[in-house]
PDB file of C-alpha atoms in Angstrom:
ATOM      1  CA  MET U   1       9.642 -10.256   5.412  1.00  0.00           C
ATOM      2  CA  ILE U   2       6.082  -9.306   6.228  1.00  0.00           C
ATOM      3  CA  PRO U   3       5.820  -7.811   9.790  1.00  0.00           C
ATOM      4  CA  ALA U   4       2.999  -8.584  12.291  1.00  0.00           C
ATOM      5  CA  LEU U   5      -0.109  -6.720  11.767  1.00  0.00           C
ATOM      6  CA  VAL U   6      -0.816  -3.903  14.170  1.00  0.00           C
ATOM      7  CA  GLN U   7      -4.123  -2.325  15.626  1.00  0.00           C
ATOM      8  CA  LEU U   8      -4.681   1.310  14.426  1.00  0.00           C
ATOM      9  CA  PRO U   9      -7.162   2.969  16.756  1.00  0.00           C
ATOM     10  CA  GLY U  10     -10.490   3.460  14.860  1.00  0.00           C
ATOM     11  CA  SER U  11      -9.794   0.820  12.095  1.00  0.00           C
ATOM     12  CA  PRO U  12     -11.909  -2.302  12.156  1.00  0.00           C
ATOM     13  CA  TRP U  13      -9.036  -4.804  11.386  1.00  0.00           C
ATOM     14  CA  PRO U  14      -5.397  -4.910  12.043  1.00  0.00           C
ATOM     15  CA  THR U  15      -2.947  -3.515   9.253  1.00  0.00           C
ATOM     16  CA  LEU U  16       0.736  -3.484   8.230  1.00  0.00           C
ATOM     17  CA  PRO U  17       2.744  -1.064  10.220  1.00  0.00           C
ATOM     18  CA  ALA U  18       3.691   2.034   8.404  1.00  0.00           C
ATOM     19  CA  GLY U  19       6.165   1.536   5.518  1.00  0.00           C
ATOM     20  CA  MET U  20       6.787  -0.541   2.393  1.00  0.00           C
ATOM     21  CA  HIS U  21       7.640  -4.252   3.473  1.00  0.00           C
ATOM     22  CA  ALA U  22       9.585  -6.066   0.593  1.00  0.00           C
ATOM     23  CA  ALA U  23       8.114  -9.534   0.239  1.00  0.00           C
ATOM     24  CA  SER U  24       7.870 -12.319  -2.184  1.00  0.00           C
ATOM     25  CA  LEU U  25       4.836 -13.785  -3.518  1.00  0.00           C
ATOM     26  CA  GLU U  26       5.610 -16.933  -1.321  1.00  0.00           C
ATOM     27  CA  ASP U  27       5.586 -14.602   1.698  1.00  0.00           C
ATOM     28  CA  VAL U  28       2.316 -13.048   0.754  1.00  0.00           C
ATOM     29  CA  ALA U  29       0.773 -16.641   0.510  1.00  0.00           C
ATOM     30  CA  ALA U  30       2.362 -17.697   3.678  1.00  0.00           C
ATOM     31  CA  ALA U  31       0.767 -14.453   5.582  1.00  0.00           C
ATOM     32  CA  PHE U  32      -2.314 -13.927   3.888  1.00  0.00           C
ATOM     33  CA  ALA U  33      -3.477 -16.851   1.927  1.00  0.00           C
ATOM     34  CA  THR U  34      -4.866 -18.682   4.950  1.00  0.00           C
ATOM     35  CA  ASN U  35      -8.173 -19.919   3.947  1.00  0.00           C
ATOM     36  CA  ALA U  36     -10.001 -21.134   0.432  1.00  0.00           C
ATOM     37  CA  TRP U  37     -11.262 -17.490  -0.473  1.00  0.00           C
ATOM     38  CA  ARG U  38      -8.037 -15.918   0.244  1.00  0.00           C
ATOM     39  CA  ARG U  39      -5.896 -18.470  -1.675  1.00  0.00           C
ATOM     40  CA  GLU U  40      -8.459 -17.864  -4.826  1.00  0.00           C
ATOM     41  CA  LEU U  41      -7.505 -14.406  -4.508  1.00  0.00           C
ATOM     42  CA  PHE U  42      -3.767 -14.968  -4.264  1.00  0.00           C
ATOM     43  CA  GLU U  43      -4.169 -17.150  -7.478  1.00  0.00           C
ATOM     44  CA  GLY U  44      -5.423 -14.009  -9.013  1.00  0.00           C
ATOM     45  CA  LEU U  45      -2.537 -11.907  -7.954  1.00  0.00           C
ATOM     46  CA  VAL U  46       0.145 -14.323  -9.231  1.00  0.00           C
ATOM     47  CA  LEU U  47      -1.549 -14.474 -12.626  1.00  0.00           C
ATOM     48  CA  ALA U  48      -1.660 -10.715 -12.819  1.00  0.00           C
ATOM     49  CA  SER U  49       1.935 -10.693 -11.735  1.00  0.00           C
ATOM     50  CA  GLY U  50       2.987 -12.980 -14.210  1.00  0.00           C
ATOM     51  CA  LYS U  51       1.325 -10.916 -16.834  1.00  0.00           C
ATOM     52  CA  LEU U  52       2.931  -7.654 -15.778  1.00  0.00           C
ATOM     53  CA  ARG U  53       6.268  -9.269 -15.392  1.00  0.00           C
ATOM     54  CA  LEU U  54       5.969 -10.221 -19.270  1.00  0.00           C
ATOM     55  CA  ALA U  55       5.252  -6.727 -20.038  1.00  0.00           C
ATOM     56  CA  GLY U  56       8.545  -5.583 -17.957  1.00  0.00           C
ATOM     57  CA  CYS U  57       7.047  -4.615 -14.830  1.00  0.00           C
ATOM     58  CA  ALA U  58       9.550  -4.934 -12.237  1.00  0.00           C
ATOM     59  CA  MET U  59       7.549  -4.049  -9.111  1.00  0.00           C
ATOM     60  CA  ILE U  60       4.077  -4.219  -7.689  1.00  0.00           C
ATOM     61  CA  TYR U  61       2.564  -2.923  -4.355  1.00  0.00           C
ATOM     62  CA  LEU U  62       0.094  -4.901  -2.636  1.00  0.00           C
ATOM     63  CA  ASP U  63      -2.698  -3.308  -0.394  1.00  0.00           C
ATOM     64  CA  GLY U  64      -6.298  -3.548   0.323  1.00  0.00           C
ATOM     65  CA  SER U  65      -8.250  -5.639   3.023  1.00  0.00           C
ATOM     66  CA  TYR U  66      -6.255  -8.498   1.532  1.00  0.00           C
ATOM     67  CA  VAL U  67      -3.284  -7.566   3.478  1.00  0.00           C
ATOM     68  CA  THR U  68      -5.056  -6.730   6.869  1.00  0.00           C
ATOM     69  CA  GLY U  69      -6.774  -8.985   9.313  1.00  0.00           C
ATOM     70  CA  LYS U  70     -10.160  -8.796   7.609  1.00  0.00           C
ATOM     71  CA  PRO U  71     -11.600 -12.426   7.617  1.00  0.00           C
ATOM     72  CA  ARG U  72     -12.837 -12.322   4.203  1.00  0.00           C
ATOM     73  CA  PRO U  73     -11.571  -9.470   2.116  1.00  0.00           C
ATOM     74  CA  GLY U  74     -13.715  -8.595  -0.990  1.00  0.00           C
ATOM     75  CA  ASP U  75     -10.533  -8.469  -3.276  1.00  0.00           C
ATOM     76  CA  PHE U  76      -7.104  -7.080  -3.299  1.00  0.00           C
ATOM     77  CA  ASP U  77      -5.720  -3.878  -4.410  1.00  0.00           C
ATOM     78  CA  ALA U  78      -2.294  -3.267  -6.251  1.00  0.00           C
ATOM     79  CA  CYS U  79      -0.369  -0.778  -8.172  1.00  0.00           C
ATOM     80  CA  TRP U  80       2.324  -1.530 -10.686  1.00  0.00           C
ATOM     81  CA  ASP U  81       5.478   0.531 -11.362  1.00  0.00           C
ATOM     82  CA  PRO U  82       5.130   1.637 -15.056  1.00  0.00           C
ATOM     83  CA  THR U  83       8.951   2.214 -15.455  1.00  0.00           C
ATOM     84  CA  GLY U  84      10.290  -0.222 -18.163  1.00  0.00           C
ATOM     85  CA  VAL U  85       6.772  -1.479 -19.174  1.00  0.00           C
ATOM     86  CA  ASN U  86       6.413  -2.238 -22.898  1.00  0.00           C
ATOM     87  CA  PRO U  87       2.744  -0.812 -23.643  1.00  0.00           C
ATOM     88  CA  ALA U  88       2.557  -3.407 -26.691  1.00  0.00           C
ATOM     89  CA  LYS U  89       3.196  -6.490 -24.222  1.00  0.00           C
ATOM     90  CA  LEU U  90       0.821  -5.115 -21.524  1.00  0.00           C
ATOM     91  CA  ASP U  91      -2.650  -6.960 -21.148  1.00  0.00           C
ATOM     92  CA  PRO U  92      -5.001  -4.014 -21.941  1.00  0.00           C
ATOM     93  CA  VAL U  93      -7.025  -5.096 -18.696  1.00  0.00           C
ATOM     94  CA  PHE U  94      -4.476  -3.234 -16.567  1.00  0.00           C
ATOM     95  CA  LEU U  95      -5.443   0.019 -18.335  1.00  0.00           C
ATOM     96  CA  GLU U  96      -9.455  -0.464 -17.999  1.00  0.00           C
ATOM     97  CA  PHE U  97     -10.809   1.446 -15.188  1.00  0.00           C
ATOM     98  CA  SER U  98     -14.535   1.498 -16.239  1.00  0.00           C
ATOM     99  CA  ASN U  99     -17.505   0.030 -14.122  1.00  0.00           C
ATOM    100  CA  GLY U 100     -15.503  -0.213 -10.913  1.00  0.00           C
ATOM    101  CA  ARG U 101     -12.781  -2.051 -12.602  1.00  0.00           C
ATOM    102  CA  ALA U 102     -14.911  -5.052 -13.421  1.00  0.00           C
ATOM    103  CA  GLY U 103     -12.700  -6.400 -16.196  1.00  0.00           C
ATOM    104  CA  GLN U 104      -9.725  -6.465 -13.743  1.00  0.00           C
ATOM    105  CA  LYS U 105     -11.888  -8.165 -11.153  1.00  0.00           C
ATOM    106  CA  ALA U 106     -13.234 -10.648 -13.655  1.00  0.00           C
ATOM    107  CA  ALA U 107      -9.651 -11.472 -14.782  1.00  0.00           C
ATOM    108  CA  PHE U 108      -7.775 -11.411 -11.509  1.00  0.00           C
ATOM    109  CA  LYS U 109     -10.039 -10.883  -8.479  1.00  0.00           C
ATOM    110  CA  GLY U 110      -8.293  -7.595  -7.479  1.00  0.00           C
ATOM    111  CA  GLU U 111      -7.656  -4.143  -8.957  1.00  0.00           C
ATOM    112  CA  PHE U 112      -4.559  -2.814 -10.547  1.00  0.00           C
ATOM    113  CA  PHE U 113      -3.475   0.829 -10.958  1.00  0.00           C
ATOM    114  CA  PRO U 114      -0.233   2.365 -12.311  1.00  0.00           C
ATOM    115  CA  SER U 115       1.659   3.218  -9.329  1.00  0.00           C
ATOM    116  CA  SER U 116       2.412   6.699 -10.293  1.00  0.00           C
ATOM    117  CA  MET U 117      -1.466   7.498 -11.278  1.00  0.00           C
ATOM    118  CA  MET U 118      -2.980  10.076  -9.293  1.00  0.00           C
ATOM    119  CA  CYS U 119      -5.890   8.944  -7.279  1.00  0.00           C
ATOM    120  CA  ALA U 120      -8.452  11.900  -7.940  1.00  0.00           C
ATOM    121  CA  ASP U 121     -10.078  11.428  -4.469  1.00  0.00           C
ATOM    122  CA  VAL U 122      -6.930  12.476  -2.400  1.00  0.00           C
ATOM    123  CA  GLY U 123      -4.617  14.117  -5.099  1.00  0.00           C
ATOM    124  CA  ARG U 124      -2.048  11.677  -4.555  1.00  0.00           C
ATOM    125  CA  ALA U 125      -0.075   8.841  -6.359  1.00  0.00           C
ATOM    126  CA  PHE U 126      -1.658   5.344  -5.850  1.00  0.00           C
ATOM    127  CA  VAL U 127       1.520   4.148  -4.228  1.00  0.00           C
ATOM    128  CA  ASP U 128       1.157   6.939  -1.628  1.00  0.00           C
ATOM    129  CA  PHE U 129      -2.782   6.712  -1.341  1.00  0.00           C
ATOM    130  CA  PHE U 130      -2.398   3.040  -0.453  1.00  0.00           C
ATOM    131  CA  GLN U 131      -0.429   3.801   2.549  1.00  0.00           C
ATOM    132  CA  LEU U 132      -3.156   5.706   4.253  1.00  0.00           C
ATOM    133  CA  ASP U 133      -5.780   3.719   6.125  1.00  0.00           C
ATOM    134  CA  ARG U 134      -9.117   4.374   4.868  1.00  0.00           C
ATOM    135  CA  PHE U 135     -10.876   4.392   8.155  1.00  0.00           C
ATOM    136  CA  THR U 136      -8.417   6.715  10.075  1.00  0.00           C
ATOM    137  CA  GLY U 137      -6.462   8.512   7.417  1.00  0.00           C
ATOM    138  CA  LYS U 138      -3.315   7.245   9.590  1.00  0.00           C
ATOM    139  CA  GLN U 139      -0.062   5.729   7.798  1.00  0.00           C
ATOM    140  CA  LYS U 140      -0.177   2.135   7.330  1.00  0.00           C
ATOM    141  CA  GLY U 141       2.079  -0.194   5.480  1.00  0.00           C
ATOM    142  CA  ILE U 142       1.788  -2.059   2.051  1.00  0.00           C
ATOM    143  CA  ILE U 143       3.824  -4.916   0.604  1.00  0.00           C
ATOM    144  CA  ALA U 144       6.449  -4.249  -2.266  1.00  0.00           C
ATOM    145  CA  ILE U 145       7.037  -7.099  -4.319  1.00  0.00           C
ATOM    146  CA  SER U 146       9.884  -7.358  -6.760  1.00  0.00           C
ATOM    147  CA  LEU U 147       8.530  -9.323  -9.832  1.00  0.00           C
ATOM    148  CA  SER U 148      11.939  -9.446 -11.651  1.00  0.00           C
ATOM    149  CA  ALA U 149      13.295 -11.576  -8.893  1.00  0.00           C
ATOM    150  CA  ASP U 150      10.367 -13.624  -7.573  1.00  0.00           C
ATOM    151  CA  PRO U 151      10.976 -16.875  -7.046  1.00  0.00           C
ATOM    152  CA  LEU U 152       7.392 -18.147  -7.536  1.00  0.00           C
ATOM    153  CA  LEU U 153       7.128 -16.453 -11.013  1.00  0.00           C
ATOM    154  CA  SER U 154      10.625 -17.834 -12.259  1.00  0.00           C
ATOM    155  CA  GLY U 155       9.006 -21.066 -13.104  1.00  0.00           C
ATOM    156  CA  LYS U 156       5.827 -19.624 -14.446  1.00  0.00           C
ATOM    157  CA  VAL U 157       6.850 -17.024 -16.916  1.00  0.00           C
ATOM    158  CA  GLN U 158       9.318 -16.500 -19.398  1.00  0.00           C
ATOM    159  CA  PRO U 159      11.132 -12.983 -19.275  1.00  0.00           C
TER     160      PRO U 159
END
């Protein structure tokens, strides 16, 4: 379940409270796909999630202004757990980081990083970096989505 957003002093929009919050894609849609643009971003997230699941990815972590109170987020940010992923089945766009991840944004309207990949700016793995508010440096929450058990993907992709 996705908790109510909280206001961090110094942050322009309400954020998720600190921690990893387990949710389904349907939960994400109900909480954040609240207008036409946010629904378009959500469709990209679902498409990418299906592709990652086909490659054997079991878990993604959703972050960015998409999971805040920002009225019109530019995109979403996510990282995916590489454990068990078959590189031969992984869409190469998930490993393309050039040009501001333009290939990922064109394909999915969001950005994806392996969760264990180090974010050079802060010296932390992306899954940890995502749990820091970019405006205040304080802890904030992210959403953990189990792809292997997600009901929305069950009818859309074959394992």
